[in-house]
Coordinates of N, CA and C in Angstrom, one line a residue:
M20 N 122.6 65.0 147.5 CA 121.6 64.0 147.7 C 121.0 64.0 149.1
P21 N 119.8 63.7 149.2 CA 119.1 63.7 150.5 C 119.7 62.6 151.4
D22 N 119.7 62.9 152.8 CA 120.1 61.9 153.7 C 119.1 61.9 154.9
F23 N 119.5 61.1 155.9 CA 118.5 60.9 157.0 C 118.9 61.7 158.3
S24 N 119.8 62.8 158.1 CA 120.3 63.5 159.2 C 119.2 64.3 159.9
Y25 N 118.3 65.0 159.2 CA 117.2 65.7 159.8 C 116.4 64.8 160.7
E26 N 116.0 63.6 160.2 CA 115.2 62.7 160.9 C 116.0 62.1 162.1
S27 N 117.2 61.9 161.9 CA 118.0 61.3 163.0 C 118.2 62.2 164.2
N28 N 118.1 63.5 164.0 CA 118.2 64.4 165.1 C 116.9 64.6 165.9
I29 N 115.9 63.9 165.6 CA 114.6 63.9 166.3 C 114.3 62.6 166.9
D30 N 114.0 62.6 168.2 CA 113.6 61.3 168.9 C 112.2 60.9 168.5
G31 N 112.0 59.7 168.0 CA 110.7 59.2 167.6 C 110.5 59.2 166.1
L32 N 109.3 58.8 165.7 CA 108.9 58.7 164.3 C 108.8 60.1 163.7
V33 N 109.3 60.3 162.5 CA 109.3 61.5 161.8 C 108.7 61.3 160.4
C34 N 107.8 62.2 160.0 CA 107.3 62.0 158.6 C 107.8 63.2 157.7
G35 N 108.0 62.9 156.5 CA 108.3 63.9 155.5 C 107.0 64.2 154.7
V36 N 106.9 65.4 154.3 CA 105.6 65.8 153.6 C 106.0 66.7 152.3
D37 N 105.5 66.3 151.2 CA 105.7 67.1 150.0 C 104.5 67.0 149.1
E38 N 104.5 67.9 148.1 CA 103.4 67.9 147.1 C 103.9 67.9 145.7
A39 N 102.9 67.6 144.8 CA 103.2 67.7 143.4 C 102.0 68.4 142.7
G40 N 102.2 69.3 141.8 CA 101.1 69.9 141.0 C 100.7 71.3 141.4
R41 N 101.6 72.1 142.0 CA 101.2 73.4 142.4 C 101.2 74.3 141.1
G42 N 102.0 74.0 140.1 CA 102.1 74.9 139.0 C 101.2 74.7 137.8
P43 N 100.7 73.5 137.6 CA 99.9 73.3 136.4 C 98.5 74.1 136.4
C44 N 98.0 74.3 135.3 CA 96.7 74.9 135.2 C 95.5 73.9 135.1
A45 N 95.8 72.6 135.2 CA 94.8 71.6 135.1 C 95.2 70.4 136.0
G46 N 94.2 69.7 136.5 CA 94.5 68.6 137.4 C 94.6 68.9 138.8
P47 N 94.7 67.9 139.6 CA 94.7 68.1 141.1 C 96.1 68.4 141.6
L48 N 96.2 68.8 142.9 CA 97.4 68.9 143.7 C 97.4 67.6 144.5
C49 N 98.5 66.9 144.5 CA 98.7 65.7 145.3 C 99.7 65.9 146.4
V50 N 99.4 65.5 147.6 CA 100.2 65.7 148.7 C 100.5 64.4 149.4
A51 N 101.7 64.1 149.7 CA 102.1 62.8 150.3 C 102.8 63.0 151.6
A52 N 102.6 62.1 152.5 CA 103.4 62.0 153.8 C 103.9 60.6 153.9
V53 N 105.2 60.5 154.4 CA 105.9 59.3 154.5 C 106.7 59.2 155.8
I54 N 106.5 58.1 156.5 CA 107.4 57.8 157.7 C 108.3 56.6 157.2
L55 N 109.5 57.0 157.0 CA 110.5 55.9 156.6 C 111.0 55.1 157.8
D56 N 111.2 53.8 157.5 CA 111.9 53.0 158.5 C 113.4 53.1 158.3
P57 N 114.1 53.6 159.2 CA 115.6 53.8 159.0 C 116.3 52.6 158.7
A58 N 115.8 51.4 159.0 CA 116.4 50.1 158.7 C 116.0 49.6 157.4
R59 N 115.1 50.2 156.7 CA 114.6 49.7 155.4 C 114.4 50.8 154.4
I60 N 115.4 51.6 154.2 CA 115.2 52.7 153.2 C 115.6 52.3 151.8
P61 N 114.7 52.3 150.9 CA 115.1 51.9 149.5 C 116.2 52.7 148.9
A62 N 117.1 52.1 148.2 CA 118.2 52.8 147.5 C 117.6 53.6 146.4
G63 N 118.2 54.8 146.2 CA 117.9 55.6 145.0 C 116.9 56.7 145.2
I64 N 116.4 56.9 146.5 CA 115.4 57.9 146.8 C 116.1 59.3 146.6
A65 N 115.5 60.2 145.8 CA 116.0 61.5 145.6 C 114.8 62.4 145.2
D66 N 115.1 63.7 145.1 CA 114.1 64.6 144.7 C 113.4 64.1 143.4
S67 N 112.1 64.0 143.4 CA 111.4 63.4 142.3 C 111.7 64.1 141.0
K68 N 112.0 65.4 141.1 CA 112.2 66.2 139.8 C 113.6 65.8 139.2
K69 N 114.4 65.1 140.0 CA 115.7 64.7 139.5 C 115.7 63.3 139.0
L70 N 114.6 62.6 139.1 CA 114.5 61.2 138.7 C 113.7 61.1 137.4
T71 N 113.9 60.1 136.6 CA 113.1 59.9 135.4 C 111.8 59.3 135.8
E72 N 110.8 59.4 134.9 CA 109.5 58.9 135.2 C 109.6 57.4 135.5
K73 N 110.4 56.7 134.8 CA 110.6 55.3 135.0 C 111.1 55.0 136.4
L74 N 112.1 55.7 136.8 CA 112.6 55.5 138.2 C 111.6 55.8 139.3
R75 N 110.9 56.9 139.1 CA 109.9 57.2 140.1 C 108.9 56.1 140.2
F76 N 108.4 55.5 139.1 CA 107.4 54.5 139.2 C 108.0 53.2 139.8
E77 N 109.3 53.0 139.6 CA 109.9 51.8 140.1 C 110.1 52.0 141.7
L78 N 110.4 53.2 142.1 CA 110.6 53.4 143.5 C 109.3 53.5 144.3
E79 N 108.2 53.9 143.7 CA 107.0 54.0 144.4 C 106.6 52.8 145.2
P80 N 106.5 51.6 144.6 CA 106.1 50.4 145.4 C 107.1 50.1 146.4
E81 N 108.4 50.3 146.2 CA 109.4 50.0 147.1 C 109.3 50.9 148.4
I82 N 109.0 52.2 148.2 CA 108.8 53.1 149.3 C 107.6 52.7 150.1
K83 N 106.5 52.4 149.4 CA 105.2 52.0 150.1 C 105.4 50.7 150.9
A84 N 106.2 49.8 150.4 CA 106.4 48.5 151.0 C 107.3 48.6 152.3
A85 N 108.3 49.5 152.2 CA 109.3 49.6 153.2 C 108.9 50.6 154.3
A86 N 108.0 51.6 154.0 CA 107.7 52.7 154.9 C 106.9 52.1 156.1
I87 N 107.1 52.8 157.2 CA 106.3 52.5 158.4 C 104.8 52.9 158.2
A88 N 104.7 54.1 157.5 CA 103.3 54.5 157.1 C 103.5 55.5 156.0
W89 N 102.4 55.6 155.1 CA 102.4 56.6 154.1 C 101.0 57.0 153.7
S90 N 100.8 58.1 153.1 CA 99.5 58.5 152.7 C 99.6 59.5 151.5
V91 N 98.6 59.5 150.7 CA 98.6 60.5 149.6 C 97.2 61.1 149.5
I92 N 97.1 62.4 149.5 CA 95.9 63.2 149.5 C 95.7 63.9 148.2
E93 N 94.6 63.9 147.6 CA 94.3 64.6 146.3 C 93.4 65.9 146.6
M94 N 93.9 67.0 146.2 CA 93.1 68.3 146.3 C 92.7 68.6 144.8
S95 N 91.4 68.6 144.5 CA 91.0 68.7 143.2 C 91.1 70.2 142.6
A96 N 91.0 70.3 141.3 CA 91.0 71.6 140.7 C 89.9 72.5 141.4
A97 N 88.8 71.9 141.7 CA 87.7 72.7 142.4 C 88.1 73.2 143.7
D98 N 88.8 72.3 144.5 CA 89.3 72.7 145.8 C 90.3 73.9 145.7
I99 N 91.2 73.8 144.7 CA 92.1 74.9 144.4 C 91.4 76.1 144.1
D100 N 90.4 76.1 143.2 CA 89.7 77.3 142.8 C 89.0 77.9 144.0
C101 N 88.5 77.0 144.9 CA 87.7 77.5 146.1 C 88.6 78.1 147.1
H102 N 89.8 77.5 147.4 CA 90.6 78.0 148.5 C 91.8 78.7 148.1
N103 N 92.3 78.7 146.9 CA 93.5 79.2 146.3 C 94.6 78.1 146.6
I104 N 95.7 78.2 145.8 CA 96.7 77.1 145.8 C 97.4 77.0 147.1
L105 N 97.7 78.1 147.8 CA 98.4 78.0 149.0 C 97.6 77.4 150.1
K106 N 96.4 77.8 150.2 CA 95.5 77.2 151.2 C 95.2 75.7 150.9
A107 N 95.0 75.4 149.7 CA 94.8 74.0 149.3 C 96.0 73.2 149.6
T108 N 97.2 73.7 149.4 CA 98.4 73.0 149.8 C 98.5 72.7 151.2
M109 N 98.3 73.8 152.0 CA 98.3 73.6 153.5 C 97.3 72.6 154.0
M110 N 96.1 72.7 153.4 CA 95.0 71.7 153.8 C 95.4 70.3 153.4
G111 N 96.0 70.1 152.2 CA 96.4 68.8 151.8 C 97.5 68.3 152.7
M112 N 98.4 69.1 153.1 CA 99.5 68.6 154.0 C 99.0 68.2 155.3
T113 N 98.0 69.0 155.9 CA 97.4 68.6 157.2 C 96.7 67.3 157.0
Q114 N 95.9 67.1 156.0 CA 95.2 65.9 155.8 C 96.1 64.7 155.6
A115 N 97.2 64.9 154.9 CA 98.2 63.8 154.6 C 98.8 63.3 155.9
V116 N 99.2 64.2 156.8 CA 99.7 63.8 158.1 C 98.7 63.1 158.9
E117 N 97.5 63.6 158.9 CA 96.4 63.0 159.7 C 96.0 61.6 159.2
A118 N 96.2 61.4 157.9 CA 95.8 60.1 157.2 C 96.9 59.0 157.4
L119 N 98.0 59.3 158.0 CA 99.1 58.3 158.2 C 98.7 57.1 159.0
G120 N 97.8 57.2 159.9 CA 97.4 56.1 160.8 C 98.3 56.0 161.9
T121 N 99.6 56.0 161.7 CA 100.6 56.0 162.7 C 101.1 57.4 162.9
L122 N 100.9 58.0 164.1 CA 101.1 59.4 164.4 C 102.6 59.6 164.6
P123 N 103.3 60.4 163.8 CA 104.7 60.7 164.1 C 104.8 61.8 165.2
V124 N 106.0 62.0 165.7 CA 106.2 63.0 166.7 C 106.6 64.3 166.1
H125 N 107.0 64.3 164.8 CA 107.4 65.5 164.1 C 107.2 65.4 162.6
A126 N 107.0 66.5 162.0 CA 106.8 66.5 160.5 C 107.9 67.4 159.9
L127 N 108.5 66.9 158.9 CA 109.4 67.7 158.1 C 108.7 68.1 156.8
I128 N 108.5 69.4 156.6 CA 107.7 69.9 155.5 C 108.5 70.6 154.4
D129 N 108.4 70.2 153.2 CA 109.1 70.8 152.1 C 108.6 72.2 151.9
G130 N 109.5 73.2 151.9 CA 109.1 74.6 151.6 C 109.5 75.5 152.8
N131 N 108.8 76.7 152.8 CA 109.2 77.7 153.8 C 108.1 78.0 154.8
R132 N 107.1 77.1 154.9 CA 106.0 77.3 155.9 C 105.4 76.0 156.2
C133 N 104.8 75.9 157.4 CA 104.2 74.7 157.9 C 102.7 74.8 157.9
P134 N 102.0 73.7 157.6 CA 100.5 73.7 157.8 C 100.2 73.6 159.3
P135 N 98.9 73.8 159.6 CA 98.5 73.6 161.0 C 98.4 72.1 161.3
L136 N 99.2 71.7 162.3 CA 99.3 70.3 162.6 C 99.2 70.1 164.2
A137 N 98.8 68.9 164.6 CA 98.7 68.6 166.0 C 100.1 68.2 166.6
I138 N 101.1 68.2 165.7 CA 102.5 67.8 166.2 C 103.4 68.9 165.7
P139 N 104.6 69.0 166.3 CA 105.6 70.0 165.9 C 106.0 69.7 164.4
A140 N 106.4 70.8 163.7 CA 106.8 70.6 162.3 C 108.0 71.6 162.0
T141 N 108.8 71.2 161.1 CA 109.9 72.1 160.6 C 109.8 72.2 159.1
A142 N 109.8 73.5 158.6 CA 109.8 73.7 157.2 C 111.3 73.6 156.7
V143 N 111.5 72.9 155.7 CA 112.8 72.7 155.1 C 112.8 73.2 153.7
V144 N 113.4 74.3 153.4 CA 113.5 74.8 152.0 C 114.3 73.8 151.2
K145 N 113.8 73.5 150.0 CA 114.4 72.5 149.2 C 114.6 71.2 149.9
G146 N 113.6 70.8 150.7 CA 113.7 69.7 151.6 C 113.8 68.4 150.8
D147 N 113.2 68.4 149.6 CA 113.2 67.1 148.8 C 114.6 66.8 148.3
D148 N 115.5 67.8 148.4 CA 116.9 67.6 148.0 C 117.8 67.4 149.2
K149 N 117.2 67.4 150.5 CA 118.0 67.3 151.7 C 117.5 66.2 152.6
C150 N 116.2 65.9 152.7 CA 115.7 64.9 153.6 C 115.1 63.7 152.9
L151 N 115.6 62.5 153.3 CA 115.1 61.3 152.6 C 113.6 61.2 152.7
S152 N 113.0 61.5 153.9 CA 111.6 61.4 154.1 C 110.8 62.3 153.2
I153 N 111.3 63.5 153.0 CA 110.6 64.5 152.1 C 110.8 64.0 150.7
A154 N 112.0 63.5 150.3 CA 112.2 63.1 149.0 C 111.3 61.9 148.6
A155 N 111.1 61.0 149.6 CA 110.2 59.8 149.4 C 108.8 60.3 149.2
A156 N 108.4 61.3 150.0 CA 107.0 61.9 149.8 C 106.9 62.6 148.5
S157 N 107.9 63.2 148.0 CA 107.9 63.9 146.7 C 107.6 62.8 145.6
I158 N 108.2 61.7 145.7 CA 108.0 60.6 144.7 C 106.6 60.1 144.7
L159 N 106.1 59.8 145.9 CA 104.7 59.3 146.0 C 103.7 60.4 145.5
A160 N 103.9 61.6 145.8 CA 103.0 62.7 145.3 C 103.1 62.8 143.8
K161 N 104.3 62.7 143.3 CA 104.4 62.9 141.8 C 103.9 61.7 141.1
T162 N 104.1 60.5 141.5 CA 103.6 59.3 140.8 C 102.1 59.3 140.9
A163 N 101.5 59.6 142.0 CA 100.1 59.6 142.2 C 99.4 60.6 141.2
R164 N 100.0 61.8 141.1 CA 99.5 62.8 140.2 C 99.6 62.5 138.8
D165 N 100.8 61.9 138.4 CA 101.0 61.5 137.0 C 100.0 60.5 136.6
R166 N 99.8 59.5 137.5 CA 98.8 58.5 137.2 C 97.4 59.0 137.0
I167 N 97.0 60.0 137.8 CA 95.7 60.7 137.6 C 95.7 61.4 136.2
M168 N 96.7 62.1 135.9 CA 96.7 62.8 134.6 C 96.7 61.9 133.4
I169 N 97.4 60.7 133.5 CA 97.3 59.8 132.5 C 95.9 59.2 132.3
E170 N 95.2 59.0 133.4 CA 93.8 58.6 133.3 C 92.9 59.7 132.7
M171 N 93.2 61.0 133.1 CA 92.4 62.1 132.5 C 92.7 62.2 131.0
D172 N 93.8 61.8 130.6 CA 94.1 61.8 129.1 C 93.1 61.0 128.4
G173 N 92.7 59.8 129.0 CA 91.8 59.0 128.4 C 90.4 59.6 128.3
L174 N 90.1 60.4 129.3 CA 88.7 61.1 129.3 C 88.7 62.3 128.5
Y175 N 89.8 63.0 128.4 CA 89.9 64.3 127.6 C 91.1 64.3 126.7
P176 N 91.1 63.4 125.7 CA 92.3 63.2 124.9 C 92.7 64.4 124.1
M177 N 91.8 65.4 123.9 CA 92.2 66.5 123.1 C 93.2 67.5 123.7
Y178 N 93.4 67.3 125.0 CA 94.4 68.2 125.7 C 95.8 67.7 125.8
G179 N 96.0 66.4 125.6 CA 97.3 65.8 125.7 C 97.9 65.7 127.1
F180 N 97.0 65.5 128.1 CA 97.4 65.5 129.5 C 98.5 64.4 129.8
K181 N 98.5 63.3 129.0 CA 99.5 62.3 129.3 C 100.9 62.8 129.1
G182 N 101.1 63.7 128.2 CA 102.4 64.3 127.9 C 102.9 65.4 128.9
H183 N 102.0 66.4 129.0 CA 102.4 67.6 129.8 C 101.9 67.6 131.2
K184 N 101.0 66.7 131.5 CA 100.5 66.5 132.9 C 99.8 67.8 133.4
G185 N 99.2 68.6 132.5 CA 98.5 69.8 132.9 C 99.3 71.1 133.0
Y186 N 100.6 71.0 132.7 CA 101.4 72.2 132.7 C 101.2 73.0 131.4
Q187 N 101.7 74.2 131.4 CA 101.3 75.1 130.3 C 102.2 74.9 129.1
A188 N 102.3 73.7 128.5 CA 103.0 73.4 127.3 C 102.3 74.1 126.1
Q189 N 103.0 74.4 125.1 CA 102.4 75.1 123.9 C 101.2 74.3 123.4
S190 N 101.4 73.0 123.3 CA 100.3 72.1 122.8 C 99.1 72.2 123.7
H191 N 99.3 72.4 125.0 CA 98.1 72.5 125.9 C 97.4 73.9 125.7
I192 N 98.2 74.9 125.5 CA 97.7 76.2 125.3 C 96.8 76.3 124.0
E193 N 97.4 75.6 123.0 CA 96.6 75.6 121.7 C 95.3 74.8 121.8
A194 N 95.4 73.7 122.6 CA 94.2 72.9 122.8 C 93.1 73.7 123.6
L195 N 93.6 74.5 124.5 CA 92.6 75.4 125.3 C 92.0 76.4 124.4
R196 N 92.7 77.0 123.5 CA 92.2 77.9 122.5 C 91.1 77.3 121.7
I197 N 91.3 76.1 121.3 CA 90.4 75.4 120.4 C 89.2 74.8 121.1
H198 N 89.4 74.2 122.3 CA 88.4 73.4 122.9 C 87.8 74.1 124.2
G199 N 88.5 75.1 124.7 CA 88.1 75.7 126.0 C 88.5 74.8 127.1
P200 N 88.1 75.1 128.4 CA 88.6 74.3 129.5 C 87.7 73.1 129.7
S201 N 88.4 72.1 130.3 CA 87.7 70.9 130.7 C 87.2 71.0 132.2
P202 N 86.5 70.0 132.7 CA 86.1 70.0 134.1 C 87.3 69.9 135.1
I203 N 88.5 69.5 134.6 CA 89.6 69.5 135.6 C 90.6 70.6 135.4
H204 N 90.2 71.6 134.6 CA 91.0 72.8 134.5 C 90.8 73.8 135.7
R205 N 91.8 74.5 136.1 CA 91.7 75.4 137.3 C 91.2 76.7 136.8
M206 N 89.9 77.0 137.0 CA 89.3 78.2 136.4 C 89.8 79.5 137.0
S207 N 90.4 79.4 138.2 CA 91.0 80.6 138.8 C 92.3 81.0 138.3
W208 N 92.9 80.1 137.4 CA 94.3 80.3 136.9 C 94.2 81.4 135.8
A209 N 95.1 82.3 135.9 CA 95.2 83.4 134.9 C 95.3 82.9 133.4
T210 N 96.0 81.8 133.3 CA 96.2 81.1 132.0 C 94.8 80.8 131.4
I211 N 94.0 80.2 132.2 CA 92.6 79.8 131.8 C 91.8 81.0 131.5
R212 N 91.8 81.9 132.4 CA 90.9 83.1 132.2 C 91.3 83.9 130.9
T213 N 92.6 84.0 130.7 CA 93.1 84.7 129.5 C 92.8 84.0 128.2
L214 N 93.1 82.7 128.1 CA 93.0 82.0 126.9 C 91.6 81.7 126.5
T215 N 90.7 81.5 127.5 CA 89.4 81.1 127.2 C 88.3 82.2 127.5
E216 N 88.8 83.3 127.9 CA 87.9 84.4 128.2 C 86.8 84.1 129.2
V217 N 87.2 83.3 130.2 CA 86.3 82.9 131.2 C 86.2 84.0 132.3
D218 N 85.0 84.3 132.7 CA 84.9 85.3 133.8 C 84.7 84.5 135.1
Y219 N 85.9 84.3 135.7 CA 85.8 83.5 137.0 C 85.6 84.3 138.1
E220 N 84.6 83.9 139.0 CA 84.3 84.6 140.2 C 84.5 83.5 141.4
G221 N 85.7 83.6 141.9 CA 86.1 82.6 143.0 C 86.0 83.3 144.3
A222 N 86.4 82.4 145.3 CA 86.4 82.9 146.7 C 87.6 83.8 146.9

């Protein structure tokens, strides 16, 4: 389970940064940054992937209410197609930290590399399973993205976004074969190019 040891070893405010949605072939990438108040950390924070959808949505408002600062940035499918998923992730992480309003002295980044920031940062592999701040960010990123995909299901019901959230489920692949891509599909993804025979010319 994640704890606050990484944050406690740094003097001053520390933010955790994580994303949701790198793998799907449809929908945005959401990136969150969170500065937790060590005196008001909600119980139950963990890697979002290890929590049920119900628990994630229950924890979301608790984290937002208790945090010193938080932000969520959305990078659209068009952004991802334009910049590629790695660059879009790094851009989103930079923007999420800058959007906090309260500037931390250090950022803990989930993964093995850090985005360009005006403050020092540390990459923590599997950070959402080690650092409470990163785990909190993983929950905010995941709930924000899931909410968007549920809304997109209302606009494009033929794809079943509410269920698979844009991942390559068999039902999603079959829908792509029948209907082709929607405006929120990532045209640079091999899955989309292969299934829909789209000739994508990206950056």
